Amino acid sequence: MINDKNSQKIVDIIQNFARKHSLFVLAYGTGCGAIEIPPTMTSRYDAERFGIRGAATPRQADVLLITGYLTTKTVKRVIRVYEQMQDPKYVIGFGSCTINGGMYWDSYNTIKVLDRYLPVDIYINGCMPRPEAVIEGFIKLQKKIMEGRAEGAKHYKENLEWYRANQKKVLGPTTPHIQEYNW
Amino acid sequence: MDFLIKTLGAIATIIVAFIVGMLYMGINRKITARVQNRVGPPVWQNYIDALKLVSKKTSVHHGVMQHLAPAFLMISSMGTLLFIPILRGQSWFPNLSYHGDLIFILYFMVLGSLGMALGAGQTGNPNAAIGITRGLSQMVGFEIPWVMALVAMMIQYHTTSISDLMAIQQQHGWLMFQNPLAFLAAILAMLGMFRYSPFDIVGAPAELASGPISEFGGKYLGLMMSSGSIFAFTKLTLYVDLFMGGASNIVVLLIETFTLYLIPMLYGLVSPRYRTEQAIRYFWGWPTVLGLAALVYSVVI
Ligand code: SF4
């Protein structure tokens, strides 16, 4: 009865509904885009009415919000933070810098395409995106979760070697080891 | 048969406490939002949060105590709840109250915090360690006026049983007016017990990354949240029993507990956070003086 496909479907719907309406966000303020997070969360745009609220530590978070360019030094920390988060977890890439490098395209110490290092579920484009766009992005993510398509974490686990190889290219010997998936 | 009814009643009590506590937290979030001129989440947001948290996978291991800490919290809050008469003179919510339960509750209420301190200590997170030291110091702060208020009432009426106190209030009127000093001291102690600002120094999210719970996510956090809401209801019911003569039916209980709940909530909304030593100095100031005065009053009268 419990392992029956239909009952699993009902459980999935309930779980996805809960996940969709309760997103704890860990905002990793790396780039200049981080300045748009406070207005998104506070009185003016009030993301809390969608169930989006800040989380204090990676352990409690569901969404990792990467707000802008990532230097190679930061990438290591971001990877560690991402791996400390508990499943199911999602990543939002915020600003053009996470999509293709943006205006740091030819910088010597930033990474360009975030998706090569961490599985990004939703991109929000713009340099920098306005709070309306951020909320729009969150709502897209909610839709994806409800449809069960926000599978970034699963993808990461399955293709860990590929991600690790990419991470190794920029991080060199300081790349986290595969065994240390759960910190 | 009696045993069965008692068990069912206990389960029903816990479920009611969970639902009501969660609802109060949700209303708190809504009111906070309205005060900050926001729309705010729906009042049932906390149920959704709890559902999500328990449906999260959790694979963090730091040691045995870390796994036990949420259980300690849960045991403490549910145990305290079961020792407190929920309604006056009704067989619906049976409880385990006996003579001397007030003293027992005094000790049992801190069990959760102590278990949590051990568990959070084992996670090895420095934020957790700072949070624990702050939490325990704050507890030392507010426990003194709280215990003084309770002892004042025990002296005044020569009983240590909550049901007896409730029965006495039936004849003499609410203790809130019989010994107003004790009531004031207990209310000021309640501000610390609820850990809303300005006394949210334990879990200060901006400063300590949520303190003791910083390494707990997923199901553990869900358990802590539920036990926190049960505990909130427990404390409010205890206050109603002690100072407002207990409630005769559930609607009255809800009105009275919510009115009491408004005190720490609204006080918190307009106050910024204290530093640790400020918080302790606060509790050892007027609340303790009031508690002492209540003691003197209860001896003299
Ligand atoms: S996308 Fe623009 S605003 Fe965002 S981090 Fe890059 S340069 Fe800064």
Tab-separated table of C-alpha atoms and ligand atoms in Angstrom:
chain	number	residue	atom	x	y	z
A	1	MET	CA	0.000	0.000	0.000
A	2	ILE	CA	2.733	2.426	1.019
A	3	ASN	CA	4.970	1.551	-1.916
A	4	ASP	CA	2.111	1.639	-4.312
A	5	LYS	CA	2.708	4.086	-7.142
A	6	ASN	CA	-0.462	6.087	-6.676
A	7	SER	CA	0.022	6.625	-2.978
A	8	GLN	CA	3.594	7.733	-3.689
A	9	LYS	CA	2.175	10.243	-6.117
A	10	ILE	CA	-0.101	11.694	-3.448
A	11	VAL	CA	2.788	11.907	-0.993
A	12	ASP	CA	4.849	13.653	-3.655
A	13	ILE	CA	2.139	16.197	-4.285
A	14	ILE	CA	1.826	17.001	-0.598
A	15	GLN	CA	5.583	17.216	-0.132
A	16	ASN	CA	6.074	19.348	-3.206
A	17	PHE	CA	3.317	21.644	-2.055
A	18	ALA	CA	5.028	22.083	1.300
A	19	ARG	CA	8.431	22.591	-0.312
A	20	LYS	CA	7.040	25.072	-2.754
A	21	HIS	CA	5.430	27.249	-0.113
A	22	SER	CA	8.248	27.200	2.351
A	23	LEU	CA	11.600	28.190	0.889
A	24	PHE	CA	14.340	28.980	3.368
A	25	VAL	CA	16.884	31.044	1.520
A	26	LEU	CA	20.564	31.201	2.251
A	27	ALA	CA	21.723	34.300	0.428
A	28	TYR	CA	25.386	33.986	-0.370
A	29	GLY	CA	26.194	37.611	-1.008
A	30	THR	CA	29.171	37.378	-3.287
A	31	GLY	CA	28.786	40.080	-5.891
A	32	CYS	CA	27.284	43.526	-6.104
A	33	GLY	CA	23.837	41.950	-6.658
A	34	ALA	CA	23.578	41.152	-2.970
A	35	ILE	CA	22.358	44.677	-2.390
A	36	GLU	CA	19.027	43.744	-3.955
A	37	ILE	CA	18.312	41.058	-1.370
A	38	PRO	CA	17.429	43.303	1.596
A	39	PRO	CA	14.681	45.180	-0.287
A	40	THR	CA	13.344	41.866	-1.570
A	41	MET	CA	13.044	40.477	1.928
A	42	THR	CA	11.855	43.575	3.769
A	43	SER	CA	8.758	45.751	3.753
A	44	ARG	CA	8.838	47.091	0.215
A	45	TYR	CA	8.709	43.822	-1.706
A	46	ASP	CA	8.039	41.399	1.158
A	47	ALA	CA	9.084	38.014	-0.153
A	48	GLU	CA	7.771	36.425	3.035
A	49	ARG	CA	4.225	36.478	1.718
A	50	PHE	CA	5.268	33.687	-0.656
A	51	GLY	CA	6.730	31.685	2.188
A	52	ILE	CA	10.257	32.750	1.327
A	53	ARG	CA	12.336	33.569	4.345
A	54	GLY	CA	15.972	33.805	5.233
A	55	ALA	CA	17.813	30.893	6.781
A	56	ALA	CA	20.744	31.499	9.047
A	57	THR	CA	22.886	28.469	8.262
A	58	PRO	CA	23.293	26.041	5.352
A	59	ARG	CA	21.846	23.193	7.420
A	60	GLN	CA	18.482	24.890	7.612
A	61	ALA	CA	18.376	26.249	4.076
A	62	ASP	CA	16.594	24.970	0.993
A	63	VAL	CA	17.707	27.523	-1.551
A	64	LEU	CA	21.208	28.752	-2.128
A	65	LEU	CA	21.010	32.171	-3.687
A	66	ILE	CA	24.248	33.128	-5.374
A	67	THR	CA	24.171	36.836	-5.942
A	68	GLY	CA	26.671	37.647	-8.609
A	69	TYR	CA	30.217	36.932	-9.652
A	70	LEU	CA	32.215	34.265	-7.876
A	71	THR	CA	35.930	34.568	-7.479
A	72	THR	CA	37.841	31.311	-7.486
A	73	LYS	CA	38.452	31.812	-3.791
A	74	THR	CA	34.748	32.114	-3.050
A	75	VAL	CA	33.808	29.179	-5.251
A	76	LYS	CA	35.432	26.788	-2.825
A	77	ARG	CA	33.340	28.138	0.048
A	78	VAL	CA	30.187	28.089	-2.020
A	79	ILE	CA	30.740	24.444	-2.925
A	80	ARG	CA	31.266	23.617	0.706
A	81	VAL	CA	28.145	25.513	1.705
A	82	TYR	CA	26.145	23.769	-0.984
A	83	GLU	CA	27.290	20.363	0.138
A	84	GLN	CA	26.408	21.148	3.735
A	85	MET	CA	22.825	21.796	2.759
A	86	GLN	CA	20.345	18.956	3.139
A	87	ASP	CA	18.263	17.484	0.341
A	88	PRO	CA	16.133	18.671	-1.353
A	89	LYS	CA	18.096	21.791	-2.182
A	90	TYR	CA	18.014	24.279	-4.992
A	91	VAL	CA	20.395	26.858	-6.406
A	92	ILE	CA	19.416	30.176	-7.892
A	93	GLY	CA	21.977	31.988	-10.001
A	94	PHE	CA	21.421	35.697	-9.679
A	95	GLY	CA	22.667	38.219	-12.245
A	96	SER	CA	24.429	37.882	-15.568
A	97	CYS	CA	27.710	37.106	-13.858
A	98	THR	CA	26.464	33.653	-12.891
A	99	ILE	CA	25.142	32.985	-16.383
A	100	ASN	CA	28.081	33.827	-18.607
A	101	GLY	CA	30.498	35.916	-16.632
A	102	GLY	CA	28.707	39.187	-17.305
A	103	MET	CA	30.980	42.157	-17.124
A	104	TYR	CA	33.638	40.023	-15.441
A	105	TRP	CA	33.850	37.953	-18.610
A	106	ASP	CA	37.591	38.380	-19.079
A	107	SER	CA	38.546	38.632	-15.458
A	108	TYR	CA	41.469	36.454	-14.423
A	109	ASN	CA	40.051	35.231	-11.132
A	110	THR	CA	36.306	34.791	-11.466
A	111	ILE	CA	34.459	31.798	-12.811
A	112	LYS	CA	32.163	32.415	-15.740
A	113	VAL	CA	29.470	29.768	-15.997
A	114	LEU	CA	28.218	28.792	-12.565
A	115	ASP	CA	26.367	25.786	-13.921
A	116	ARG	CA	29.639	24.012	-14.563
A	117	TYR	CA	30.446	23.982	-10.843
A	118	LEU	CA	27.081	23.743	-9.151
A	119	PRO	CA	23.716	22.618	-10.540
A	120	VAL	CA	21.684	25.782	-11.050
A	121	ASP	CA	17.909	25.373	-11.038
A	122	ILE	CA	16.886	28.888	-11.952
A	123	TYR	CA	18.756	31.824	-13.404
A	124	ILE	CA	17.644	35.383	-12.885
A	125	ASN	CA	19.201	37.591	-15.498
A	126	GLY	CA	19.949	41.283	-15.328
A	127	CYS	CA	22.824	43.309	-14.054
A	128	MET	CA	21.544	43.626	-11.430
A	129	PRO	CA	18.036	42.141	-11.365
A	130	ARG	CA	15.437	44.224	-9.592
A	131	PRO	CA	13.523	42.776	-6.622
A	132	GLU	CA	10.522	42.179	-8.873
A	133	ALA	CA	12.706	40.004	-11.064
A	134	VAL	CA	14.028	38.151	-8.028
A	135	ILE	CA	10.514	37.366	-6.849
A	136	GLU	CA	9.631	36.323	-10.393
A	137	GLY	CA	12.568	33.940	-10.302
A	138	PHE	CA	11.419	32.497	-6.998
A	139	ILE	CA	7.965	31.935	-8.392
A	140	LYS	CA	9.459	30.120	-11.388
A	141	LEU	CA	11.352	27.941	-8.943
A	142	GLN	CA	8.149	27.263	-7.020
A	143	LYS	CA	6.459	26.185	-10.235
A	144	LYS	CA	9.364	23.910	-11.032
A	145	ILE	CA	9.230	22.369	-7.577
A	146	MET	CA	5.516	21.759	-7.835
A	147	GLU	CA	6.023	19.988	-11.157
A	148	GLY	CA	8.830	17.979	-9.609
A	149	ARG	CA	11.411	19.235	-12.084
A	150	ALA	CA	13.763	21.008	-9.669
A	151	GLU	CA	16.193	18.111	-9.587
A	152	GLY	CA	19.487	19.982	-9.445
A	153	ALA	CA	20.711	18.198	-6.348
A	154	LYS	CA	20.003	14.790	-7.854
A	155	HIS	CA	21.831	15.803	-11.003
A	156	TYR	CA	24.779	16.933	-8.940
A	157	LYS	CA	24.946	13.668	-7.066
A	158	GLU	CA	24.765	11.637	-10.261
A	159	ASN	CA	27.351	13.681	-12.134
A	160	LEU	CA	29.583	14.411	-9.192
A	161	GLU	CA	32.727	13.362	-11.072
A	162	TRP	CA	32.070	15.808	-13.884
A	163	TYR	CA	31.423	18.629	-11.449
A	164	ARG	CA	34.500	17.708	-9.430
A	165	ALA	CA	36.642	17.726	-12.562
A	166	ASN	CA	35.415	21.211	-13.423
A	167	GLN	CA	35.928	22.377	-9.869
A	168	LYS	CA	39.437	20.953	-9.918
A	169	LYS	CA	40.276	23.025	-12.968
A	170	VAL	CA	39.795	26.271	-11.078
A	171	LEU	CA	40.539	25.183	-7.548
A	172	GLY	CA	43.472	22.869	-8.096
A	173	PRO	CA	44.492	20.722	-5.155
A	174	THR	CA	42.131	22.460	-2.723
A	175	THR	CA	39.040	20.893	-4.294
A	176	PRO	CA	36.839	19.089	-1.757
A	177	HIS	CA	37.180	15.318	-1.871
A	178	ILE	CA	34.360	13.206	-3.161
A	179	GLN	CA	34.053	11.261	0.076
A	180	GLU	CA	33.310	14.477	1.892
A	181	TYR	CA	29.953	14.931	0.298
A	182	ASN	CA	28.314	15.303	3.680
A	183	TRP	CA	30.341	17.639	5.780
B	1	MET	CA	-10.444	1.647	30.848
B	2	ASP	CA	-9.393	4.587	32.943
B	3	PHE	CA	-5.883	4.173	31.662
B	4	LEU	CA	-7.076	4.123	28.063
B	5	ILE	CA	-9.083	7.308	28.470
B	6	LYS	CA	-6.129	8.989	30.110
B	7	THR	CA	-3.838	7.989	27.252
B	8	LEU	CA	-6.256	9.176	24.610
B	9	GLY	CA	-6.750	12.385	26.506
B	10	ALA	CA	-3.011	12.936	26.704
B	11	ILE	CA	-2.658	12.431	22.962
B	12	ALA	CA	-5.538	14.810	22.306
B	13	THR	CA	-3.955	17.377	24.625
B	14	ILE	CA	-0.672	17.219	22.756
B	15	ILE	CA	-2.366	17.555	19.381
B	16	VAL	CA	-4.401	20.537	20.548
B	17	ALA	CA	-1.274	22.137	21.997
B	18	PHE	CA	0.594	21.620	18.731
B	19	ILE	CA	-2.167	23.079	16.597
B	20	VAL	CA	-2.796	26.053	18.847
B	21	GLY	CA	0.881	26.768	19.421
B	22	MET	CA	1.643	26.705	15.715
B	23	LEU	CA	-1.320	28.944	15.046
B	24	TYR	CA	-0.109	31.457	17.629
B	25	MET	CA	3.327	31.508	16.009
B	26	GLY	CA	1.676	32.055	12.646
B	27	ILE	CA	-0.399	34.926	14.007
B	28	ASN	CA	2.768	36.300	15.532
B	29	ARG	CA	4.437	36.315	12.122
B	30	LYS	CA	1.407	37.971	10.575
B	31	ILE	CA	1.225	40.670	13.235
B	32	THR	CA	4.961	41.281	12.974
B	33	ALA	CA	4.528	41.727	9.244
B	34	ARG	CA	1.628	44.132	9.680
B	35	VAL	CA	3.596	46.178	12.188
B	36	GLN	CA	6.429	46.388	9.680
B	37	ASN	CA	3.937	47.448	7.024
B	38	ARG	CA	4.189	44.207	5.084
B	39	VAL	CA	1.555	41.771	3.902
B	40	GLY	CA	3.214	38.893	5.663
B	41	PRO	CA	2.835	35.141	5.279
B	42	PRO	CA	-0.522	33.450	5.796
B	43	VAL	CA	-1.239	32.375	9.375
B	44	TRP	CA	-0.925	28.715	8.427
B	45	GLN	CA	2.605	29.285	7.118
B	46	ASN	CA	4.118	27.529	10.133
B	47	TYR	CA	2.250	24.305	9.442
B	48	ILE	CA	3.645	24.319	5.911
B	49	ASP	CA	7.124	25.022	7.249
B	50	ALA	CA	6.859	22.138	9.690
B	51	LEU	CA	5.594	19.794	6.974
B	52	LYS	CA	8.457	20.770	4.715
B	53	LEU	CA	11.024	20.396	7.438
B	54	VAL	CA	9.943	16.876	8.326
B	55	SER	CA	9.898	15.895	4.657
B	56	LYS	CA	13.503	16.976	4.229
B	57	LYS	CA	16.239	14.403	4.215
B	58	THR	CA	18.657	14.707	7.096
B	59	SER	CA	22.043	13.078	7.044
B	60	VAL	CA	24.198	14.958	9.499
B	61	HIS	CA	25.977	13.070	12.204
B	62	HIS	CA	27.945	14.644	15.006
B	63	GLY	CA	27.291	12.187	17.794
B	64	VAL	CA	24.577	10.629	19.907
B	65	MET	CA	23.652	13.692	21.925
B	66	GLN	CA	23.072	15.651	18.751
B	67	HIS	CA	20.419	13.159	17.705
B	68	LEU	CA	18.878	13.165	21.170
B	69	ALA	CA	18.674	16.932	21.636
B	70	PRO	CA	15.374	17.456	19.779
B	71	ALA	CA	13.935	14.477	21.660
B	72	PHE	CA	14.889	16.114	24.939
B	73	LEU	CA	13.115	19.278	23.923
B	74	MET	CA	10.053	17.329	22.884
B	75	ILE	CA	9.971	15.282	26.087
B	76	SER	CA	10.329	18.358	28.224
B	77	SER	CA	7.575	20.301	26.501
B	78	MET	CA	5.143	17.391	26.247
B	79	GLY	CA	5.857	16.242	29.783
B	80	THR	CA	5.285	19.692	31.201
B	81	LEU	CA	2.085	19.942	29.212
B	82	LEU	CA	0.749	16.712	30.654
B	83	PHE	CA	1.346	17.836	34.211
B	84	ILE	CA	-0.613	21.031	33.752
B	85	PRO	CA	-4.406	21.020	34.045
B	86	ILE	CA	-5.621	22.341	30.705
B	87	LEU	CA	-9.216	23.048	31.681
B	88	ARG	CA	-10.789	23.525	35.072
B	89	GLY	CA	-12.894	20.702	36.438
B	90	GLN	CA	-13.401	18.669	33.290
B	91	SER	CA	-12.735	15.067	32.546
B	92	TRP	CA	-11.840	15.755	28.923
B	93	PHE	CA	-8.229	16.697	29.252
B	94	PRO	CA	-7.067	14.446	32.032
B	95	ASN	CA	-3.668	15.215	33.362
B	96	LEU	CA	-1.120	13.766	35.692
B	97	SER	CA	-1.315	16.568	38.213
B	98	TYR	CA	-0.671	15.662	41.824
B	99	HIS	CA	0.239	17.469	45.001
B	100	GLY	CA	3.542	19.201	44.576
B	101	ASP	CA	3.441	19.344	40.814
B	102	LEU	CA	4.337	23.018	40.788
B	103	ILE	CA	7.792	22.222	42.154
B	104	PHE	CA	8.172	19.336	39.759
B	105	ILE	CA	7.268	21.555	36.799
B	106	LEU	CA	9.811	24.143	37.867
B	107	TYR	CA	12.513	21.555	37.381
B	108	PHE	CA	11.048	19.761	34.423
B	109	MET	CA	10.678	22.911	32.350
B	110	VAL	CA	14.427	23.407	32.098
B	111	LEU	CA	15.162	19.825	31.108
B	112	GLY	CA	14.692	20.592	27.427
B	113	SER	CA	17.093	23.503	27.477
B	114	LEU	CA	19.720	21.408	29.226
B	115	GLY	CA	19.361	18.538	26.761
B	116	MET	CA	19.540	21.024	23.942
B	117	ALA	CA	22.691	22.496	25.461
B	118	LEU	CA	24.368	19.085	25.446
B	119	GLY	CA	23.231	18.337	21.904
B	120	ALA	CA	24.227	21.675	20.497
B	121	GLY	CA	27.552	21.441	22.280
B	122	GLN	CA	28.293	18.210	20.499
B	123	THR	CA	27.831	19.723	17.058
B	124	GLY	CA	31.037	21.625	17.650
B	125	ASN	CA	29.774	24.781	16.056
B	126	PRO	CA	31.207	27.856	17.812
B	127	ASN	CA	27.966	29.758	17.259
B	128	ALA	CA	26.125	26.989	19.081
B	129	ALA	CA	28.504	27.191	22.016
B	130	ILE	CA	28.054	30.948	22.335
B	131	GLY	CA	24.301	30.525	22.010
B	132	ILE	CA	24.257	27.978	24.826
B	133	THR	CA	26.230	30.125	27.217
B	134	ARG	CA	23.909	33.007	26.466
B	135	GLY	CA	20.825	30.867	26.838
B	136	LEU	CA	21.867	29.413	30.169
B	137	SER	CA	22.858	32.811	31.535
B	138	GLN	CA	19.537	34.212	30.450
B	139	MET	CA	17.802	31.328	32.156
B	140	VAL	CA	19.615	32.138	35.378
B	141	GLY	CA	18.300	35.642	34.872
B	142	PHE	CA	14.598	35.022	34.443
B	143	GLU	CA	14.297	31.958	36.660
B	144	ILE	CA	14.873	34.050	39.781
B	145	PRO	CA	11.833	36.340	39.507
B	146	TRP	CA	9.807	33.394	38.187
B	147	VAL	CA	10.624	31.135	41.100
B	148	MET	CA	10.076	33.998	43.542
B	149	ALA	CA	6.621	34.604	42.112
B	150	LEU	CA	5.720	30.926	42.398
B	151	VAL	CA	7.100	30.583	45.907
B	152	ALA	CA	5.148	33.675	46.939
B	153	MET	CA	1.951	31.973	45.847
B	154	MET	CA	2.888	28.710	47.491
B	155	ILE	CA	3.445	30.563	50.770
B	156	GLN	CA	0.303	32.614	50.464
B	157	TYR	CA	-1.974	29.618	49.973
B	158	HIS	CA	0.034	26.833	51.639
B	159	THR	CA	-0.113	24.549	48.635
B	160	THR	CA	2.189	23.357	45.875
B	161	SER	CA	-0.490	21.921	43.658
B	162	ILE	CA	-1.741	23.703	40.586
B	163	SER	CA	-5.246	22.242	40.875
B	164	ASP	CA	-5.467	23.451	44.469
B	165	LEU	CA	-4.433	26.933	43.401
B	166	MET	CA	-7.099	26.831	40.719
B	167	ALA	CA	-9.711	25.742	43.240
B	168	ILE	CA	-8.669	28.510	45.607
B	169	GLN	CA	-9.034	31.063	42.845
B	170	GLN	CA	-12.606	29.882	42.375
B	171	GLN	CA	-13.386	31.181	45.838
B	172	HIS	CA	-11.110	34.188	46.202
B	173	GLY	CA	-10.904	35.543	42.665
B	174	TRP	CA	-7.948	35.571	40.310
B	175	LEU	CA	-4.508	35.436	41.831
B	176	MET	CA	-3.574	38.142	39.384
B	177	PHE	CA	-5.417	40.513	41.757
B	178	GLN	CA	-4.741	38.620	44.978
B	179	ASN	CA	-1.014	38.973	44.605
B	180	PRO	CA	-0.406	41.469	41.793
B	181	LEU	CA	3.284	41.769	42.594
B	182	ALA	CA	3.844	38.076	41.920
B	183	PHE	CA	1.871	38.369	38.725
B	184	LEU	CA	3.997	41.275	37.516
B	185	ALA	CA	7.227	39.468	38.349
B	186	ALA	CA	6.022	36.360	36.531
B	187	ILE	CA	4.958	38.366	33.489
B	188	LEU	CA	8.347	40.043	33.274
B	189	ALA	CA	9.992	36.635	33.583
B	190	MET	CA	7.763	35.431	30.766
B	191	LEU	CA	9.382	37.944	28.431
B	192	GLY	CA	12.625	36.061	28.884
B	193	MET	CA	10.983	32.664	28.695
B	194	PHE	CA	9.582	33.326	25.246
B	195	ARG	CA	12.880	34.563	23.900
B	196	TYR	CA	11.361	37.163	21.661
B	197	SER	CA	13.289	40.351	21.285
B	198	PRO	CA	14.693	42.107	23.219
B	199	PHE	CA	15.635	38.768	24.782
B	200	ASP	CA	16.320	36.848	21.591
B	201	ILE	CA	19.995	36.822	22.397
B	202	VAL	CA	20.124	33.033	22.200
B	203	GLY	CA	19.111	32.501	18.624
B	204	ALA	CA	20.034	35.894	17.248
B	205	PRO	CA	20.054	35.078	13.517
B	206	ALA	CA	22.100	38.047	12.413
B	207	GLU	CA	24.703	37.693	15.092
B	208	LEU	CA	25.006	34.017	15.941
B	209	ALA	CA	23.530	32.323	12.866
B	210	SER	CA	20.604	31.104	15.013
B	211	GLY	CA	22.835	29.915	17.847
B	212	PRO	CA	22.276	26.446	19.310
B	213	ILE	CA	20.205	25.246	16.374
B	214	SER	CA	22.743	26.298	13.761
B	215	GLU	CA	23.769	22.707	12.973
B	216	PHE	CA	20.256	21.301	13.055
B	217	GLY	CA	18.295	21.184	9.857
B	218	GLY	CA	15.475	19.252	8.309
B	219	LYS	CA	13.587	16.878	10.583
B	220	TYR	CA	15.470	18.017	13.674
B	221	LEU	CA	14.534	21.610	13.092
B	222	GLY	CA	10.954	20.522	12.452
B	223	LEU	CA	10.888	18.684	15.778
B	224	MET	CA	12.321	21.683	17.564
B	225	MET	CA	9.780	23.958	15.965
B	226	SER	CA	6.897	21.707	17.006
B	227	SER	CA	8.215	21.303	20.517
B	228	GLY	CA	8.683	25.070	20.707
B	229	SER	CA	5.063	25.659	19.796
B	230	ILE	CA	3.827	23.008	22.230
B	231	PHE	CA	5.966	24.600	24.905
B	232	ALA	CA	4.589	28.048	24.136
B	233	PHE	CA	1.066	26.768	24.644
B	234	THR	CA	2.169	24.948	27.800
B	235	LYS	CA	3.627	28.054	29.362
B	236	LEU	CA	0.618	30.152	28.464
B	237	THR	CA	-1.740	27.570	29.938
B	238	LEU	CA	0.338	27.450	33.084
B	239	TYR	CA	0.056	31.208	33.437
B	240	VAL	CA	-3.681	31.054	32.883
B	241	ASP	CA	-3.992	28.303	35.495
B	242	LEU	CA	-1.894	30.116	38.037
B	243	PHE	CA	-3.028	33.684	37.664
B	244	MET	CA	-6.356	33.636	35.877
B	245	GLY	CA	-7.974	30.735	37.661
B	246	GLY	CA	-7.838	28.351	34.742
B	247	ALA	CA	-10.356	28.268	31.920
B	248	SER	CA	-13.670	26.491	32.063
B	249	ASN	CA	-13.858	25.776	28.349
B	250	ILE	CA	-11.541	25.825	25.377
B	251	VAL	CA	-12.758	29.128	23.921
B	252	VAL	CA	-12.045	30.972	27.152
B	253	LEU	CA	-8.692	29.237	27.300
B	254	LEU	CA	-7.809	30.401	23.807
B	255	ILE	CA	-8.830	33.977	24.537
B	256	GLU	CA	-6.895	34.102	27.787
B	257	THR	CA	-3.764	32.455	26.449
B	258	PHE	CA	-3.737	34.652	23.385
B	259	THR	CA	-4.105	37.775	25.474
B	260	LEU	CA	-1.122	36.680	27.518
B	261	TYR	CA	0.788	35.796	24.367
B	262	LEU	CA	0.311	39.327	23.084
B	263	ILE	CA	2.475	40.663	25.924
B	264	PRO	CA	5.859	39.185	24.893
B	265	MET	CA	4.956	39.507	21.228
B	266	LEU	CA	4.084	43.190	21.247
B	267	TYR	CA	6.856	44.027	23.671
B	268	GLY	CA	9.255	42.293	21.308
B	269	LEU	CA	8.039	44.139	18.248
B	270	VAL	CA	9.081	47.520	19.584
B	271	SER	CA	12.351	46.559	21.210
B	272	PRO	CA	15.767	45.945	19.719
B	273	ARG	CA	17.935	43.134	21.042
B	274	TYR	CA	19.749	43.375	24.371
B	275	ARG	CA	23.279	42.262	24.951
B	276	THR	CA	23.638	39.308	27.293
B	277	GLU	CA	24.657	41.274	30.349
B	278	GLN	CA	21.938	43.840	29.723
B	279	ALA	CA	19.355	41.068	29.610
B	280	ILE	CA	20.529	39.553	32.882
B	281	ARG	CA	20.721	42.948	34.529
B	282	TYR	CA	17.162	43.552	33.388
B	283	PHE	CA	15.884	40.407	35.077
B	284	TRP	CA	17.849	40.974	38.229
B	285	GLY	CA	16.518	44.508	38.411
B	286	TRP	CA	12.820	45.298	38.700
B	287	PRO	CA	11.482	41.768	38.162
B	288	THR	CA	13.534	40.476	41.081
B	289	VAL	CA	12.552	43.440	43.255
B	290	LEU	CA	8.924	42.751	42.429
B	291	GLY	CA	9.432	39.084	43.205
B	292	LEU	CA	10.942	39.920	46.588
B	293	ALA	CA	8.111	42.319	47.315
B	294	ALA	CA	5.642	39.576	46.392
B	295	LEU	CA	7.359	37.210	48.803
B	296	VAL	CA	7.190	39.769	51.617
B	297	TYR	CA	3.572	40.486	50.770
B	298	SER	CA	2.628	36.831	50.840
B	299	VAL	CA	4.319	36.289	54.194
B	300	VAL	CA	2.796	39.390	55.766
B	301	ILE	CA	-0.751	38.895	54.523
C	1	SF4	S1	25.591	40.624	-12.703
C	1	SF4	FE1	26.144	42.785	-12.580
C	1	SF4	S2	25.342	43.396	-10.577
C	1	SF4	FE2	25.444	41.164	-10.568
C	1	SF4	S3	27.425	40.675	-9.694
C	1	SF4	FE3	27.667	40.738	-11.917
C	1	SF4	S4	28.356	42.810	-12.340
C	1	SF4	FE4	27.489	42.823	-10.266
